[in-house]
Amino acid sequence: MYGFINTLTSAVLLTAPLLGGMVVKLAGAQTTFLTAAIIVVVVGFVSMVMPLRDKPERNVQIDA
């Protein structure tokens, strides 16, 4: 399992700069950074909202 994960990590580390360079060349630096920022914000927002949706409602009644 370690070898498989290591191979995938190496492949990503080799291809990410090449693909990133191609995207910046095709779309432009400003568009690429803006798109990446929007994706990060959306993923962060979804990860904050998802746990709230899955919580069961608790009806607690306190008699004093």
Coordinates of C-alpha atoms in Angstrom, one line a residue:
M1 CA 0.0 0.0 0.0
Y2 CA 2.9 2.4 0.8
G3 CA 4.4 1.9 -2.6
F4 CA 1.1 2.7 -4.4
I5 CA 0.6 5.9 -2.3
N6 CA 4.2 6.9 -2.9
T7 CA 3.8 6.4 -6.7
L8 CA 0.6 8.5 -6.8
T9 CA 2.3 11.2 -4.7
S10 CA 5.3 11.3 -7.1
A11 CA 3.0 11.4 -10.1
V12 CA 1.1 14.4 -8.7
L13 CA 4.3 16.2 -7.8
L14 CA 5.5 15.8 -11.3
T15 CA 2.4 16.7 -13.2
A16 CA 0.9 19.5 -11.1
P17 CA 3.4 22.2 -12.1
L18 CA 3.1 21.3 -15.7
L19 CA -0.7 21.3 -15.7
G20 CA -0.7 24.5 -13.6
G21 CA 1.6 26.2 -16.1
M22 CA -0.6 25.2 -18.9
V23 CA -3.7 26.5 -17.2
V24 CA -2.0 29.8 -16.4
K25 CA -0.9 30.2 -20.0
L26 CA -4.3 29.4 -21.4
A27 CA -6.5 31.3 -19.0
G28 CA -4.2 33.9 -17.5
A29 CA -2.8 34.3 -14.0
Q30 CA -5.6 36.5 -12.7
T31 CA -8.3 34.2 -13.9
T32 CA -6.5 31.1 -12.6
F33 CA -6.0 32.6 -9.1
L34 CA -9.6 33.9 -8.9
T35 CA -11.0 30.5 -9.9
A36 CA -8.8 28.7 -7.3
A37 CA -9.9 31.2 -4.6
I38 CA -13.5 30.6 -5.4
I39 CA -13.1 26.9 -5.3
V40 CA -11.4 27.1 -1.9
V41 CA -14.1 29.3 -0.5
V42 CA -16.9 27.0 -1.8
V43 CA -15.2 23.9 -0.5
G44 CA -14.7 25.6 2.9
F45 CA -18.3 26.8 3.1
V46 CA -19.7 23.4 2.2
S47 CA -17.4 21.7 4.8
M48 CA -18.7 24.1 7.4
V49 CA -22.4 23.6 6.5
M50 CA -22.4 19.8 6.0
P51 CA -21.9 18.9 9.7
L52 CA -24.8 21.2 10.6
R53 CA -27.1 19.4 8.3
D54 CA -26.3 15.9 9.7
K55 CA -26.8 16.7 13.4
P56 CA -29.9 15.1 14.8
E57 CA -32.3 17.5 16.6
R58 CA -32.3 17.3 20.3
N59 CA -35.4 18.2 22.2
V60 CA -34.5 18.7 25.8
Q61 CA -37.0 19.8 28.3
I62 CA -35.9 21.1 31.7
D63 CA -38.4 21.4 34.5
A64 CA -37.4 23.7 37.3

